[in-house]
Short mmCIF file of C-alpha atoms and ligand atoms in Angstrom, two decimals:
data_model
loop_
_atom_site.label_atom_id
_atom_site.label_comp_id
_atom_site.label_asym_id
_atom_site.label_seq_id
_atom_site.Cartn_x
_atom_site.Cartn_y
_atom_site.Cartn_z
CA UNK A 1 0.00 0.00 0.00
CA UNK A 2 0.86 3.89 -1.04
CA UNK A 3 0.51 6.63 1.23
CA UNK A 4 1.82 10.38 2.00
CA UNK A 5 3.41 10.95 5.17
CA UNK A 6 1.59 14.18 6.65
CA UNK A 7 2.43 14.35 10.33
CA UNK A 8 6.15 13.58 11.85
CA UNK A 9 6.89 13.76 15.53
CA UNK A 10 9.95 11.53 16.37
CA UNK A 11 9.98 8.40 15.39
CA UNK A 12 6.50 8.43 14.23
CA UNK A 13 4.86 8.81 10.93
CA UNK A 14 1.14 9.49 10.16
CA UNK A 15 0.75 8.15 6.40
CA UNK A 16 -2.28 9.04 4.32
CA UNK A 17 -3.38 6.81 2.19
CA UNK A 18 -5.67 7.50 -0.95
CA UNK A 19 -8.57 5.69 0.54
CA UNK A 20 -8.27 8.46 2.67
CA UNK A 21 -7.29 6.12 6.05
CA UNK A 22 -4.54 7.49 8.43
CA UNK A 23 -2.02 4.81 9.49
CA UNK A 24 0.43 5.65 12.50
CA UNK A 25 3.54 4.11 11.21
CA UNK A 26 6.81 3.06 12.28
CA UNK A 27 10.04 2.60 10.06
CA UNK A 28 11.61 -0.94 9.19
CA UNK A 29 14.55 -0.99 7.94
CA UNK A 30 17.07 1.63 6.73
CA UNK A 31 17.04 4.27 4.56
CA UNK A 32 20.16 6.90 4.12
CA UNK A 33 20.56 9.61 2.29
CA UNK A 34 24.26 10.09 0.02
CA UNK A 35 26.56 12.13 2.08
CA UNK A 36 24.38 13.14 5.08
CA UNK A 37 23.15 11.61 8.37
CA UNK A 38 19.15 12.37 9.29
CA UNK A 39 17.92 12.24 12.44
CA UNK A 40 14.49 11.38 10.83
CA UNK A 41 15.06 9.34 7.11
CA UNK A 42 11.48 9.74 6.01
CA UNK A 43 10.10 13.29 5.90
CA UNK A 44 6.35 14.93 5.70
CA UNK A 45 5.42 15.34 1.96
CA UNK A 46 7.40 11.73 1.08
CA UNK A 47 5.29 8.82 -0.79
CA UNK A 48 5.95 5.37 0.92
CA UNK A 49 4.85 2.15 0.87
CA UNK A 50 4.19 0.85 3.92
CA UNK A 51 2.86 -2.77 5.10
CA UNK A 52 0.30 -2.99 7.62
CA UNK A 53 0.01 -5.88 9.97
CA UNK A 54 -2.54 -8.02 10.85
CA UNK A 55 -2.62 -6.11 14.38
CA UNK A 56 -2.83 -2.70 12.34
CA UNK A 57 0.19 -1.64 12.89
CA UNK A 58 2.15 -0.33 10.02
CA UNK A 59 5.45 0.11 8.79
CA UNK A 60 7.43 2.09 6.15
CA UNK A 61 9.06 -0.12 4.12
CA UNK A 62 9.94 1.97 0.92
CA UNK A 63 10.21 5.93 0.11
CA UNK A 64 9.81 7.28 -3.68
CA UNK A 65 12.46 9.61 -4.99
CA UNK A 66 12.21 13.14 -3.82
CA UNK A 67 11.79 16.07 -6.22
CA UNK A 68 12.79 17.96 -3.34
CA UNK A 69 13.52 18.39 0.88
CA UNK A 70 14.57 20.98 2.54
CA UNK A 71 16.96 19.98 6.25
CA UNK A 72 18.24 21.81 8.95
CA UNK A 73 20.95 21.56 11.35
CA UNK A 74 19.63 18.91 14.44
CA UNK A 75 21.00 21.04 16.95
CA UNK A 76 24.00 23.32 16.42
CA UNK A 77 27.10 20.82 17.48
CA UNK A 78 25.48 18.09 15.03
CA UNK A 79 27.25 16.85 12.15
CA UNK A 80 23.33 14.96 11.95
CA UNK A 81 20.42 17.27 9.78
CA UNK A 82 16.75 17.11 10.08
CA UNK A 83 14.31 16.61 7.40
CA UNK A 84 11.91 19.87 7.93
CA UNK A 85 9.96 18.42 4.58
CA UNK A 86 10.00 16.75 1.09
CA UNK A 87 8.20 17.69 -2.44
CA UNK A 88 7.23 20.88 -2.13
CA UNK A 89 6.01 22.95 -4.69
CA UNK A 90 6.74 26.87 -3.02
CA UNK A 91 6.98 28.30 0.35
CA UNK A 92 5.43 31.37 1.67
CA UNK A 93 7.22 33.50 4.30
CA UNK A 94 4.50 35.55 6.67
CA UNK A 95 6.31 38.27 7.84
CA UNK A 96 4.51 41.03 9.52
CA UNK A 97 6.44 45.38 9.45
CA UNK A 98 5.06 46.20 12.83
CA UNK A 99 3.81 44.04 16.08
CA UNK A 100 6.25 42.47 15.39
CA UNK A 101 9.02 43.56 13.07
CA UNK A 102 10.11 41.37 10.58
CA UNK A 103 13.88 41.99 9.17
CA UNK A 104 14.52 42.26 6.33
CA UNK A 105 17.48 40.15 6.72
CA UNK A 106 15.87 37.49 8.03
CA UNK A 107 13.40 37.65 5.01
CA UNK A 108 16.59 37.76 2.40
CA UNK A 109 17.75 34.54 4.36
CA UNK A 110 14.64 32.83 3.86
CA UNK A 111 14.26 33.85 0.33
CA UNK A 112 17.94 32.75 -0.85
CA UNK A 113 17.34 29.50 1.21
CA UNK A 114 14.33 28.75 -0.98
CA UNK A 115 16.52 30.01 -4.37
CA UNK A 116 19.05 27.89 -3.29
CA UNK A 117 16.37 24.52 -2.68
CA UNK A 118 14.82 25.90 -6.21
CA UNK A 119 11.81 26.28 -4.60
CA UNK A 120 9.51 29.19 -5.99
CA UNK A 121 8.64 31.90 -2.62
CA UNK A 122 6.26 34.19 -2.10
CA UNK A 123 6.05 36.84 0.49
CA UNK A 124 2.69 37.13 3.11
CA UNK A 125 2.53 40.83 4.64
CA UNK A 126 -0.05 40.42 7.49
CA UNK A 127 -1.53 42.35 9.98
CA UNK A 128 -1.88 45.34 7.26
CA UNK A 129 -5.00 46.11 9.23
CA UNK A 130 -2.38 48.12 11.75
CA UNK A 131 -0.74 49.72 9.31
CA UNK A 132 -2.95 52.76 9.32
CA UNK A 133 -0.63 55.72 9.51
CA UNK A 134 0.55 57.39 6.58
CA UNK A 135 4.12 56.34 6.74
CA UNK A 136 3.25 52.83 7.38
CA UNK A 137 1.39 52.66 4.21
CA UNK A 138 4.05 54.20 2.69
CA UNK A 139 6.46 51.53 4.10
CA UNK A 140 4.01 48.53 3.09
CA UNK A 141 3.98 50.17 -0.56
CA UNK A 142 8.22 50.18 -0.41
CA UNK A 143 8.53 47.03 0.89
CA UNK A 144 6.07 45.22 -1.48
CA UNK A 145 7.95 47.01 -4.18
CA UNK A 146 10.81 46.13 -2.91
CA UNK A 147 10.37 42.63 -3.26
CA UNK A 148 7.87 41.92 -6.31
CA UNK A 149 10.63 44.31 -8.39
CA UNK A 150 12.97 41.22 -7.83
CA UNK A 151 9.96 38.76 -9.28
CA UNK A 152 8.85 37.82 -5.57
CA UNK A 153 5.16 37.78 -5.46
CA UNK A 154 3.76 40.01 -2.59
CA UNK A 155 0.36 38.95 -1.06
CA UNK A 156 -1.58 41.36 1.96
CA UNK A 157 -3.24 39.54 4.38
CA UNK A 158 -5.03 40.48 7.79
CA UNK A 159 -6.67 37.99 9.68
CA UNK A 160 -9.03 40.64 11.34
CA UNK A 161 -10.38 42.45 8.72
CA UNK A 162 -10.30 39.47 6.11
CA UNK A 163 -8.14 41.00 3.41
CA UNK A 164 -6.36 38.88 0.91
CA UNK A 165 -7.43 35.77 2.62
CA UNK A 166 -9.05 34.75 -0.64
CA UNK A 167 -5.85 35.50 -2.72
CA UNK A 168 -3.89 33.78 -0.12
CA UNK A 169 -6.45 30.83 -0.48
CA UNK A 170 -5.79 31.02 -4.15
CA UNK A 171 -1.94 31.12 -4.36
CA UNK A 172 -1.92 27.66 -1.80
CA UNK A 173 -4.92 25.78 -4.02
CA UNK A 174 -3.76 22.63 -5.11
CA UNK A 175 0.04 22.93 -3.83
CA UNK A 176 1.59 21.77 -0.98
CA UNK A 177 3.35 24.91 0.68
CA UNK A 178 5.60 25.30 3.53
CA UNK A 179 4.57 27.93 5.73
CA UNK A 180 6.77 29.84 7.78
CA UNK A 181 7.53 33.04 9.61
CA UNK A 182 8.86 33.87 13.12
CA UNK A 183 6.68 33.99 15.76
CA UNK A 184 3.57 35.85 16.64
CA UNK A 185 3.06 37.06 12.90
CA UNK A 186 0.27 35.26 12.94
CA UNK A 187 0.86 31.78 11.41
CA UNK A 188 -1.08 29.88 13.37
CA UNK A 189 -4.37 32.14 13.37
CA UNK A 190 -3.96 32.18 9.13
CA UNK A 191 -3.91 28.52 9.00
CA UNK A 192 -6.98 28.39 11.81
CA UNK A 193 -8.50 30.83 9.64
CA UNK A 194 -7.99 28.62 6.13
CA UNK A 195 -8.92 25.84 7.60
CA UNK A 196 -12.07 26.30 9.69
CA UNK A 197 -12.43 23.50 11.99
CA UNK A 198 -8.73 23.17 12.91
CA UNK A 199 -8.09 25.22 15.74
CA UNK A 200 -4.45 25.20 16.34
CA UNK A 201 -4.21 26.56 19.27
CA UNK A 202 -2.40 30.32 18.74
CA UNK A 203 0.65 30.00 21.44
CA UNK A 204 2.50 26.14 20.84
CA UNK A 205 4.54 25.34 24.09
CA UNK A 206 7.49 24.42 20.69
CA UNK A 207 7.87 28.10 20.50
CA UNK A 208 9.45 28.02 23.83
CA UNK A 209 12.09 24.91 23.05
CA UNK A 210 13.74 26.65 19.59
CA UNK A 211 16.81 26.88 20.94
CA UNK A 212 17.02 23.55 22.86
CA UNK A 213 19.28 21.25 21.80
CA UNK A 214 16.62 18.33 22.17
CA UNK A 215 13.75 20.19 20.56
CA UNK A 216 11.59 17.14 18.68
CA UNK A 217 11.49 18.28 15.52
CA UNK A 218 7.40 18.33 14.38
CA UNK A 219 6.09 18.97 11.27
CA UNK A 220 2.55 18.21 9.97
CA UNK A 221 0.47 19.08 6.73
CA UNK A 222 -2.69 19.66 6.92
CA UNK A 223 -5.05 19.67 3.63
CA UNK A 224 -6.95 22.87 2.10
CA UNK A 225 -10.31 22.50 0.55
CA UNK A 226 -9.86 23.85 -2.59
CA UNK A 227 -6.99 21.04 -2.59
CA UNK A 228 -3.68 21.18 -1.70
CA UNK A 229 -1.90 21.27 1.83
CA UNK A 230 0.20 23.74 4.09
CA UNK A 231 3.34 22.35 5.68
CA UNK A 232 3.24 23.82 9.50
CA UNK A 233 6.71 23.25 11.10
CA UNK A 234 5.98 25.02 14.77
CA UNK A 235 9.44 25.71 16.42
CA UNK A 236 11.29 25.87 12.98
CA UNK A 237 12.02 29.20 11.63
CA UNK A 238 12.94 29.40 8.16
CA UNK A 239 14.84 26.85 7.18
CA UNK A 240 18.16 27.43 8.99
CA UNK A 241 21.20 27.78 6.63
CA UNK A 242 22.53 25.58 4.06
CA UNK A 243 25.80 25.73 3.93
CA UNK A 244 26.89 28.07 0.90
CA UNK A 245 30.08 28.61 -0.52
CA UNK A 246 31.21 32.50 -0.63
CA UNK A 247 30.89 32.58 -4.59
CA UNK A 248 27.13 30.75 -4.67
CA UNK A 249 25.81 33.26 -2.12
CA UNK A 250 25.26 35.95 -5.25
CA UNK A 251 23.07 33.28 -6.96
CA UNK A 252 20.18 32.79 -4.51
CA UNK A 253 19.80 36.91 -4.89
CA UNK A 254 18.51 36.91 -8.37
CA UNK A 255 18.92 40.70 -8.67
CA UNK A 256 22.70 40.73 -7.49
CA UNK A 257 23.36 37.61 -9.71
CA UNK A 258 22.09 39.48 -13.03
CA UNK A 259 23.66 42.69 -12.45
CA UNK A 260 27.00 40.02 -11.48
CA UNK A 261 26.83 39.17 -15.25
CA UNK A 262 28.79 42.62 -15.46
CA UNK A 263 31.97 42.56 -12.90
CA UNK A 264 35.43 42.50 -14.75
CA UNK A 265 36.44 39.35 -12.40
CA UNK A 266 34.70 35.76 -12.50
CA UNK A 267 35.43 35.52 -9.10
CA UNK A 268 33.73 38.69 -7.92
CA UNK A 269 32.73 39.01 -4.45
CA UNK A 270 31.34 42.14 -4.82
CA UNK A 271 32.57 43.60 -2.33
CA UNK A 272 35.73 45.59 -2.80
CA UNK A 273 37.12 44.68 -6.41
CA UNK A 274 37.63 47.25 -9.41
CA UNK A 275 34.66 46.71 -12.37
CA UNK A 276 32.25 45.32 -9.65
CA UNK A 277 28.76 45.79 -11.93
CA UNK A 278 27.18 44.70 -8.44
CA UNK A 279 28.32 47.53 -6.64
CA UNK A 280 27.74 50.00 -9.20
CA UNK A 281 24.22 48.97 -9.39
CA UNK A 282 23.75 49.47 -5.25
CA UNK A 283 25.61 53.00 -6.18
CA UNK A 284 22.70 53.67 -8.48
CA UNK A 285 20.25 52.43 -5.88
CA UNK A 286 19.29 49.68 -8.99
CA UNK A 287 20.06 47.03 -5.94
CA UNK A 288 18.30 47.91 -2.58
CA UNK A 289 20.67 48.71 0.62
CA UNK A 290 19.18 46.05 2.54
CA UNK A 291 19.57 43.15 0.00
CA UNK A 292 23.20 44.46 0.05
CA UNK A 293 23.37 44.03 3.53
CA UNK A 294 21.85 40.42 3.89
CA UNK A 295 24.11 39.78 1.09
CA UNK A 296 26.80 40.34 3.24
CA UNK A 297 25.62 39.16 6.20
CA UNK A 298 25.67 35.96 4.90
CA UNK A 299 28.79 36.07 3.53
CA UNK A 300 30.24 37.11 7.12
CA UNK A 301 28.70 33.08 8.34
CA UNK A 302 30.92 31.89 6.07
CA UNK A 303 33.87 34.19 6.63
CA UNK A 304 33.62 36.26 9.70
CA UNK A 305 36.89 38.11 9.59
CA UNK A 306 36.05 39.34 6.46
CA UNK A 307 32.57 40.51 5.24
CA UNK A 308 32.09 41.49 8.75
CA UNK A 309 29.40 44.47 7.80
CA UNK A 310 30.60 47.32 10.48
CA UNK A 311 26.91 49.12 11.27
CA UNK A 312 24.32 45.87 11.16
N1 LIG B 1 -3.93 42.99 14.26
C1 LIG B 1 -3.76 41.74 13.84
N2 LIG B 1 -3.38 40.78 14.71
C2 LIG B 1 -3.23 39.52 14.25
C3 LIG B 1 -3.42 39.19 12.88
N3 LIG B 1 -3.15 37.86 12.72
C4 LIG B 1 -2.82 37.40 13.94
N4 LIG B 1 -2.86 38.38 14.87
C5 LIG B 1 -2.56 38.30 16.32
O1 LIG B 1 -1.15 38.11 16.47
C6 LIG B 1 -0.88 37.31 17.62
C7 LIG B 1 0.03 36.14 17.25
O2 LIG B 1 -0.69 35.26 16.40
P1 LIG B 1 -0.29 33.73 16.18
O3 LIG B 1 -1.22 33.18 15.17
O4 LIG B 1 -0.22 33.02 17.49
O5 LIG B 1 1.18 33.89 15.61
P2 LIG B 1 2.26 32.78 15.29
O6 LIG B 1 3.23 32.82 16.45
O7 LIG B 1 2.90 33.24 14.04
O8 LIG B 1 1.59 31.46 15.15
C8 LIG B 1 -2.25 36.87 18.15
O9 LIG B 1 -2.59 37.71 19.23
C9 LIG B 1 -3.18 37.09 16.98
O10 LIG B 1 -4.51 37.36 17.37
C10 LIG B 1 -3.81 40.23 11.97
O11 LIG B 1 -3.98 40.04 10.76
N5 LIG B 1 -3.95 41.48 12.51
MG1 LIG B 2 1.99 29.73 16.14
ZN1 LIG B 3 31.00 42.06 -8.46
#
């Protein structure tokens, strides 16, 4: 029997299967990725075959091929990496300018973690219903800019007043979308209010555990109506980092990487060499300050000596 895996918490896995019957499931066997060791082998979003016994309990015997998963870093001092989630077809980030503030930098890292997984992202503004003053319209309208001038699509959401749920609604039909944003920007109360019935409650005791070292890893999917499901990963912001090299950095910031087509040097860092197109654009305010900035402040993880950025 077939079945997709929709709930992980330790060692268990909930599989689906198309009959529509959840089986709680246990793994037999083993199954390894090339070159990295998982704390959890089989991921939400896989397809597995699994054998049930004649007591009803089930195993997973087999996974498909992934198109795609996304990991993260067990716990800081481990060599091991965690499966957050497999096939998925885009992420959205919820990020929210006031109550609280999102930074931008941690919505650049998000986005070049996606470019880098080739996974298509989109960007959820909510709470817009308390952005009523005049210059916090006029920082929604510069940040939405911002980001749909690079080709990121912005959607507006508030959870109060109802706006852009059904364009939200619209952009998740039919995919299967990881969901993520820090905390108290309102995740939990958009997926309560998707998916009527639900009720996720709006403060998860996981929230408190993020920077444990023996934080149990949960994800879950949970379907929409008009098809489709949301990955929910409570306790996991963004992805955490993959581990990029100095010169792939530029790539997962499609703007930098086409103005990079310009710099007199292959190796550019743009940073501090002569003919640096990359530069010259931020000079003519073509690239925005504070892409430059997460742009080096992910360069500084991987050398800290260096692209240390001296005012962020
Ligand atoms: N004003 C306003 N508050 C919201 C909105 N969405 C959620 N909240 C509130 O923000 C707080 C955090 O929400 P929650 O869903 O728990 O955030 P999470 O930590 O991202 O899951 C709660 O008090 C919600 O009622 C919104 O669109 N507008
Ligand atoms: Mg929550
Ligand atoms: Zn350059």
């Amino acid at each position: 029997m077939t079945g997709l895996v929709i709930r992980n918490t330790g060692s268990a896995y909930t599989v689906l299967t198309p009959e529509g019957i959840e089986y709680n499931c246990k793994i037999k066997g083993k199954f390894r990725l090339k070159g990295i060791r998982t704390t959890n082998p089989v991921a939400v979003g896989d397809h597995v075959e699994i054998a049930v016994q004649p007591d009803q309990s089930a195993y997973i015997t087999a996974i498909e091929p992934r198109r795609n998963y996304i990991i993260r870093r067990a716990s800081n001092l481990s060599k091991e990496a965690h499966i957050i989630a497999a096939n998925l077809d885009q992420t959205f980030l919820i990020v929210t300018l006031t109550h609280p503030v999102t930074s931008t930098t941690f919505i650049d890292r998000f986005l070049s973690t996606s470019e880098a997984y080739r996974i298509p992202a989109t960007i959820v503004i909510n709470k817009v219903d308390l952005l009523t003053e005049p210059d916090d319209r006029e920082l929604l309208d510069a940040v939405t800019y911002l980001y749909t001038s690079i080709g990121y699509p912005v959607i507006h959401t508030s959870t109060k007043t109802g706006e852009g749920i059904d364009a939200l609604s619209r952009a998740l039909a039919n995919r299967i979308t990881l969901l993520s944003g820090n905390s108290g920007v309102g995740k939990t109360t958009i997926i309560n209010t998707l998916i009527p019935g639900l009720e996720l409650r709006t403060a998860e005791i996981s929230d408190v555990h993020l920077t444990g070292m023996h934080t149990t890893t949960f994800s879950e999917m949970y379907p929409l109506r008009e098809g489709g499901y949301i990955v929910d990963t409570p306790g996991v912001r963004g992805f955490g980092t993959i581990d990029f090299d100095k010169y792939q950095v530029a790539h997962y910031f499609p703007e930098i990487f086409r103005a990079s087509a310009n710099c007199r040097y292959g190796n550019c860092t743009h940073t501090h060499e002569p003919g640096c197109a990359v530069l010259q654009a931020l000079d003519n305010q073509e690239i925005a300050q504070s892409r430059y900035t997460s742009y080096l402040s992910i360069l500084s993880d991987i050398e800290p000596s260096k692209y240390r950025n001296g005012n962020s």
